[in-house]
């Protein structure tokens, strides 16, 4: 049952990362995600701020995904993504290295005021760019779970830990399970 939850979470995440809905995670999806997040953060299309966010997402593609693809491949299928991401649950060091790097990149984008923390509004704006149907209420509920010390912000450790926990934890009660604003994930 716990592995089923993990697979459903990973599938849910993939479905939102696959921005063009073709069943493959590609460089183009990263451009689309970057644009969506930039817009959600209030950056105008074509602006230097939008270009910076898109560049961050392209770096994620180039640095985190592309090196793991077979020679000549230009995409990760949903099934491949689930298998590779699921394997991180059993390798905490690899999860920390891979997902930690992803979380650091996301933190740099989400922390719009540059204070090293993510407040509730920054969290909502950032997450809404990934999950367009995310409501403020769902984001606030997720934020309450992720804000482990209850100080009203996500520290670097809470932000990174929450993201890693989402992609690797089999525990339905883990705060990171709330990363996407829900604990209800469709069957894969």
PDB file of C-alpha atoms in Angstrom:
ATOM      1  CA  UNK A   1       0.000   0.000   0.000  1.00  0.00           C
ATOM      2  CA  UNK A   2       2.801   2.441   0.877  1.00  0.00           C
ATOM      3  CA  UNK A   3       4.578   1.776  -2.418  1.00  0.00           C
ATOM      4  CA  UNK A   4       1.289   2.372  -4.211  1.00  0.00           C
ATOM      5  CA  UNK A   5       1.054   5.820  -2.599  1.00  0.00           C
ATOM      6  CA  UNK A   6       4.594   6.657  -3.692  1.00  0.00           C
ATOM      7  CA  UNK A   7       3.890   5.575  -7.267  1.00  0.00           C
ATOM      8  CA  UNK A   8       0.675   7.639  -7.326  1.00  0.00           C
ATOM      9  CA  UNK A   9       2.521  10.712  -5.998  1.00  0.00           C
ATOM     10  CA  UNK A  10       5.264  10.369  -8.596  1.00  0.00           C
ATOM     11  CA  UNK A  11       2.699   9.890 -11.358  1.00  0.00           C
ATOM     12  CA  UNK A  12       0.771  12.945 -10.159  1.00  0.00           C
ATOM     13  CA  UNK A  13       3.964  14.976 -10.176  1.00  0.00           C
ATOM     14  CA  UNK A  14       4.882  13.770 -13.655  1.00  0.00           C
ATOM     15  CA  UNK A  15       1.446  14.610 -15.011  1.00  0.00           C
ATOM     16  CA  UNK A  16       1.972  18.235 -13.966  1.00  0.00           C
ATOM     17  CA  UNK A  17       5.569  18.388 -15.186  1.00  0.00           C
ATOM     18  CA  UNK A  18       4.514  17.088 -18.614  1.00  0.00           C
ATOM     19  CA  UNK A  19       3.141  20.477 -19.585  1.00  0.00           C
ATOM     20  CA  UNK A  20       2.233  19.609 -23.160  1.00  0.00           C
ATOM     21  CA  UNK A  21       0.554  16.365 -22.086  1.00  0.00           C
ATOM     22  CA  UNK A  22       2.325  14.097 -24.571  1.00  0.00           C
ATOM     23  CA  UNK A  23       3.386  11.536 -21.953  1.00  0.00           C
ATOM     24  CA  UNK A  24       7.046  12.533 -22.186  1.00  0.00           C
ATOM     25  CA  UNK A  25       9.127  14.922 -20.083  1.00  0.00           C
ATOM     26  CA  UNK A  26      11.217  17.056 -22.448  1.00  0.00           C
ATOM     27  CA  UNK A  27      13.196  20.259 -22.662  1.00  0.00           C
ATOM     28  CA  UNK A  28      10.086  21.908 -24.115  1.00  0.00           C
ATOM     29  CA  UNK A  29       8.096  20.968 -20.991  1.00  0.00           C
ATOM     30  CA  UNK A  30      10.722  22.750 -18.914  1.00  0.00           C
ATOM     31  CA  UNK A  31      10.350  25.892 -21.008  1.00  0.00           C
ATOM     32  CA  UNK A  32       6.576  25.727 -20.562  1.00  0.00           C
ATOM     33  CA  UNK A  33       6.929  25.146 -16.798  1.00  0.00           C
ATOM     34  CA  UNK A  34       9.339  28.052 -16.513  1.00  0.00           C
ATOM     35  CA  UNK A  35       6.943  30.353 -18.327  1.00  0.00           C
ATOM     36  CA  UNK A  36       4.005  29.201 -16.210  1.00  0.00           C
ATOM     37  CA  UNK A  37       5.870  29.686 -12.939  1.00  0.00           C
ATOM     38  CA  UNK A  38       7.200  33.070 -14.075  1.00  0.00           C
ATOM     39  CA  UNK A  39       3.660  34.204 -14.929  1.00  0.00           C
ATOM     40  CA  UNK A  40       2.371  32.925 -11.603  1.00  0.00           C
ATOM     41  CA  UNK A  41       5.106  34.905  -9.856  1.00  0.00           C
ATOM     42  CA  UNK A  42       3.944  38.020 -11.730  1.00  0.00           C
ATOM     43  CA  UNK A  43       6.686  38.282 -14.361  1.00  0.00           C
ATOM     44  CA  UNK A  44       5.616  39.555 -17.770  1.00  0.00           C
ATOM     45  CA  UNK A  45       6.039  37.316 -20.785  1.00  0.00           C
ATOM     46  CA  UNK A  46       9.356  37.965 -22.523  1.00  0.00           C
ATOM     47  CA  UNK A  47      10.708  39.980 -19.590  1.00  0.00           C
ATOM     48  CA  UNK A  48      14.213  39.448 -18.227  1.00  0.00           C
ATOM     49  CA  UNK A  49      12.646  38.013 -15.049  1.00  0.00           C
ATOM     50  CA  UNK A  50      10.705  35.461 -17.091  1.00  0.00           C
ATOM     51  CA  UNK A  51      13.830  34.594 -19.065  1.00  0.00           C
ATOM     52  CA  UNK A  52      15.708  34.022 -15.800  1.00  0.00           C
ATOM     53  CA  UNK A  53      13.041  31.606 -14.522  1.00  0.00           C
ATOM     54  CA  UNK A  54      12.941  29.752 -17.842  1.00  0.00           C
ATOM     55  CA  UNK A  55      16.750  29.514 -17.760  1.00  0.00           C
ATOM     56  CA  UNK A  56      16.518  27.945 -14.296  1.00  0.00           C
ATOM     57  CA  UNK A  57      14.096  25.325 -15.613  1.00  0.00           C
ATOM     58  CA  UNK A  58      16.286  24.629 -18.632  1.00  0.00           C
ATOM     59  CA  UNK A  59      19.225  24.137 -16.251  1.00  0.00           C
ATOM     60  CA  UNK A  60      17.135  21.559 -14.384  1.00  0.00           C
ATOM     61  CA  UNK A  61      16.536  19.724 -17.661  1.00  0.00           C
ATOM     62  CA  UNK A  62      20.165  19.961 -18.710  1.00  0.00           C
ATOM     63  CA  UNK A  63      21.723  19.131 -15.328  1.00  0.00           C
ATOM     64  CA  UNK A  64      19.261  16.733 -13.692  1.00  0.00           C
ATOM     65  CA  UNK A  65      17.441  14.887 -16.453  1.00  0.00           C
ATOM     66  CA  UNK A  66      19.515  14.905 -19.617  1.00  0.00           C
ATOM     67  CA  UNK A  67      22.607  13.210 -18.120  1.00  0.00           C
ATOM     68  CA  UNK A  68      20.475  10.176 -17.188  1.00  0.00           C
ATOM     69  CA  UNK A  69      18.996   9.641 -20.634  1.00  0.00           C
ATOM     70  CA  UNK A  70      20.388   7.038 -23.005  1.00  0.00           C
ATOM     71  CA  UNK A  71      22.511   8.449 -25.849  1.00  0.00           C
ATOM     72  CA  UNK A  72      20.282  10.061 -28.458  1.00  0.00           C
ATOM     73  CA  UNK A  73      17.192  10.171 -26.235  1.00  0.00           C
ATOM     74  CA  UNK A  74      15.455  13.513 -25.802  1.00  0.00           C
ATOM     75  CA  UNK A  75      12.647  12.609 -23.407  1.00  0.00           C
ATOM     76  CA  UNK A  76      11.689  10.656 -20.308  1.00  0.00           C
ATOM     77  CA  UNK A  77       8.443   8.693 -20.526  1.00  0.00           C
ATOM     78  CA  UNK A  78       6.017   8.592 -17.630  1.00  0.00           C
ATOM     79  CA  UNK A  79       6.895   4.941 -16.911  1.00  0.00           C
ATOM     80  CA  UNK A  80      10.639   5.676 -16.982  1.00  0.00           C
ATOM     81  CA  UNK A  81      10.147   8.681 -14.720  1.00  0.00           C
ATOM     82  CA  UNK A  82       8.202   6.643 -12.181  1.00  0.00           C
ATOM     83  CA  UNK A  83      10.794   3.855 -12.111  1.00  0.00           C
ATOM     84  CA  UNK A  84      13.797   6.179 -11.803  1.00  0.00           C
ATOM     85  CA  UNK A  85      12.200   8.496  -9.252  1.00  0.00           C
ATOM     86  CA  UNK A  86      10.848   5.586  -7.207  1.00  0.00           C
ATOM     87  CA  UNK A  87      14.390   4.182  -6.959  1.00  0.00           C
ATOM     88  CA  UNK A  88      15.415   7.338  -5.086  1.00  0.00           C
ATOM     89  CA  UNK A  89      13.175   6.305  -2.189  1.00  0.00           C
ATOM     90  CA  UNK A  90      15.590   3.467  -1.456  1.00  0.00           C
ATOM     91  CA  UNK A  91      18.755   5.535  -1.899  1.00  0.00           C
ATOM     92  CA  UNK A  92      18.678   8.542   0.457  1.00  0.00           C
ATOM     93  CA  UNK A  93      22.095   9.794  -0.654  1.00  0.00           C
ATOM     94  CA  UNK A  94      21.076   9.822  -4.318  1.00  0.00           C
ATOM     95  CA  UNK A  95      17.724  11.387  -3.401  1.00  0.00           C
ATOM     96  CA  UNK A  96      19.447  14.139  -1.453  1.00  0.00           C
ATOM     97  CA  UNK A  97      21.890  14.803  -4.297  1.00  0.00           C
ATOM     98  CA  UNK A  98      19.370  14.707  -7.132  1.00  0.00           C
ATOM     99  CA  UNK A  99      16.236  16.072  -5.518  1.00  0.00           C
ATOM    100  CA  UNK A 100      18.233  18.378  -3.288  1.00  0.00           C
ATOM    101  CA  UNK A 101      19.662  20.034  -6.403  1.00  0.00           C
ATOM    102  CA  UNK A 102      16.153  20.320  -7.829  1.00  0.00           C
ATOM    103  CA  UNK A 103      14.889  21.813  -4.577  1.00  0.00           C
ATOM    104  CA  UNK A 104      17.761  24.330  -4.491  1.00  0.00           C
ATOM    105  CA  UNK A 105      16.861  25.460  -8.011  1.00  0.00           C
ATOM    106  CA  UNK A 106      13.183  25.705  -7.073  1.00  0.00           C
ATOM    107  CA  UNK A 107      14.019  27.609  -3.883  1.00  0.00           C
ATOM    108  CA  UNK A 108      15.980  30.189  -5.870  1.00  0.00           C
ATOM    109  CA  UNK A 109      12.886  30.773  -8.036  1.00  0.00           C
ATOM    110  CA  UNK A 110      10.266  30.629  -5.267  1.00  0.00           C
ATOM    111  CA  UNK A 111      12.105  32.937  -2.839  1.00  0.00           C
ATOM    112  CA  UNK A 112      11.181  36.087  -4.726  1.00  0.00           C
ATOM    113  CA  UNK A 113      12.298  38.501  -2.002  1.00  0.00           C
ATOM    114  CA  UNK A 114      15.660  36.761  -1.612  1.00  0.00           C
ATOM    115  CA  UNK A 115      15.484  36.335   2.166  1.00  0.00           C
ATOM    116  CA  UNK A 116      16.329  32.617   2.076  1.00  0.00           C
ATOM    117  CA  UNK A 117      12.828  31.625   3.181  1.00  0.00           C
ATOM    118  CA  UNK A 118       9.524  31.060   1.398  1.00  0.00           C
ATOM    119  CA  UNK A 119       6.429  32.622   2.898  1.00  0.00           C
ATOM    120  CA  UNK A 120       2.885  31.474   2.226  1.00  0.00           C
ATOM    121  CA  UNK A 121       2.302  33.879  -0.653  1.00  0.00           C
ATOM    122  CA  UNK A 122       5.580  32.934  -2.354  1.00  0.00           C
ATOM    123  CA  UNK A 123       4.718  29.259  -1.893  1.00  0.00           C
ATOM    124  CA  UNK A 124       1.284  29.684  -3.434  1.00  0.00           C
ATOM    125  CA  UNK A 125       2.571  31.699  -6.399  1.00  0.00           C
ATOM    126  CA  UNK A 126       5.373  29.225  -7.092  1.00  0.00           C
ATOM    127  CA  UNK A 127       3.238  26.107  -6.690  1.00  0.00           C
ATOM    128  CA  UNK A 128       0.337  27.569  -8.659  1.00  0.00           C
ATOM    129  CA  UNK A 129       2.698  27.844 -11.620  1.00  0.00           C
ATOM    130  CA  UNK A 130       3.208  24.071 -11.444  1.00  0.00           C
ATOM    131  CA  UNK A 131      -0.308  23.108 -10.418  1.00  0.00           C
ATOM    132  CA  UNK A 132      -2.680  25.612 -12.064  1.00  0.00           C
ATOM    133  CA  UNK A 133      -5.768  24.217 -10.325  1.00  0.00           C
ATOM    134  CA  UNK A 134      -4.185  24.672  -6.877  1.00  0.00           C
ATOM    135  CA  UNK A 135      -6.408  26.868  -4.737  1.00  0.00           C
ATOM    136  CA  UNK A 136      -5.173  29.288  -2.105  1.00  0.00           C
ATOM    137  CA  UNK A 137      -6.902  27.155   0.523  1.00  0.00           C
ATOM    138  CA  UNK A 138      -5.134  23.974  -0.599  1.00  0.00           C
ATOM    139  CA  UNK A 139      -1.802  25.783  -0.769  1.00  0.00           C
ATOM    140  CA  UNK A 140      -2.336  27.169   2.740  1.00  0.00           C
ATOM    141  CA  UNK A 141      -3.118  23.680   4.057  1.00  0.00           C
ATOM    142  CA  UNK A 142      -0.008  22.280   2.372  1.00  0.00           C
ATOM    143  CA  UNK A 143       2.055  25.147   3.740  1.00  0.00           C
ATOM    144  CA  UNK A 144       0.870  24.434   7.310  1.00  0.00           C
ATOM    145  CA  UNK A 145       2.103  20.852   6.980  1.00  0.00           C
ATOM    146  CA  UNK A 146       5.429  21.819   5.418  1.00  0.00           C
ATOM    147  CA  UNK A 147       6.114  24.599   7.963  1.00  0.00           C
ATOM    148  CA  UNK A 148       7.324  22.137  10.576  1.00  0.00           C
ATOM    149  CA  UNK A 149       8.397  24.746  13.114  1.00  0.00           C
ATOM    150  CA  UNK A 150       5.233  26.817  12.646  1.00  0.00           C
ATOM    151  CA  UNK A 151       7.044  30.132  12.170  1.00  0.00           C
ATOM    152  CA  UNK A 152       5.038  31.157   9.099  1.00  0.00           C
ATOM    153  CA  UNK A 153       7.821  30.562   6.584  1.00  0.00           C
ATOM    154  CA  UNK A 154       9.532  27.605   4.987  1.00  0.00           C
ATOM    155  CA  UNK A 155      13.184  27.618   5.850  1.00  0.00           C
ATOM    156  CA  UNK A 156      15.674  26.309   3.328  1.00  0.00           C
ATOM    157  CA  UNK A 157      15.624  22.972   5.177  1.00  0.00           C
ATOM    158  CA  UNK A 158      11.813  22.796   5.294  1.00  0.00           C
ATOM    159  CA  UNK A 159      11.481  23.659   1.613  1.00  0.00           C
ATOM    160  CA  UNK A 160      14.136  21.214   0.450  1.00  0.00           C
ATOM    161  CA  UNK A 161      13.045  18.523   2.900  1.00  0.00           C
ATOM    162  CA  UNK A 162       9.412  18.845   1.826  1.00  0.00           C
ATOM    163  CA  UNK A 163      10.247  18.413  -1.834  1.00  0.00           C
ATOM    164  CA  UNK A 164      12.515  15.419  -1.195  1.00  0.00           C
ATOM    165  CA  UNK A 165       9.889  13.867   1.046  1.00  0.00           C
ATOM    166  CA  UNK A 166       7.188  14.282  -1.590  1.00  0.00           C
ATOM    167  CA  UNK A 167       9.166  12.359  -4.200  1.00  0.00           C
ATOM    168  CA  UNK A 168      10.537   9.657  -1.857  1.00  0.00           C
ATOM    169  CA  UNK A 169       8.373   9.093   1.203  1.00  0.00           C
ATOM    170  CA  UNK A 170       5.975   6.196   1.397  1.00  0.00           C
ATOM    171  CA  UNK A 171       4.467   7.650   4.588  1.00  0.00           C
ATOM    172  CA  UNK A 172       0.997   9.146   3.970  1.00  0.00           C
ATOM    173  CA  UNK A 173       1.430  11.255   7.133  1.00  0.00           C
ATOM    174  CA  UNK A 174       4.752  12.801   6.073  1.00  0.00           C
ATOM    175  CA  UNK A 175       4.478  16.596   5.781  1.00  0.00           C
ATOM    176  CA  UNK A 176       6.106  16.450   2.335  1.00  0.00           C
ATOM    177  CA  UNK A 177       3.190  14.391   1.053  1.00  0.00           C
ATOM    178  CA  UNK A 178       1.358  17.741   0.984  1.00  0.00           C
ATOM    179  CA  UNK A 179       3.905  19.335  -1.409  1.00  0.00           C
ATOM    180  CA  UNK A 180       1.419  19.602  -4.302  1.00  0.00           C
ATOM    181  CA  UNK A 181      -1.472  20.815  -2.159  1.00  0.00           C
ATOM    182  CA  UNK A 182      -3.223  17.481  -1.809  1.00  0.00           C
ATOM    183  CA  UNK A 183      -2.797  14.018  -0.370  1.00  0.00           C
ATOM    184  CA  UNK A 184      -5.221  12.493  -2.852  1.00  0.00           C
ATOM    185  CA  UNK A 185      -3.443  11.206  -5.888  1.00  0.00           C
ATOM    186  CA  UNK A 186      -5.098   9.447  -8.813  1.00  0.00           C
ATOM    187  CA  UNK A 187      -4.192   5.861  -9.605  1.00  0.00           C
ATOM    188  CA  UNK A 188      -1.300   5.591 -12.027  1.00  0.00           C
TER     189      UNK A 188
END
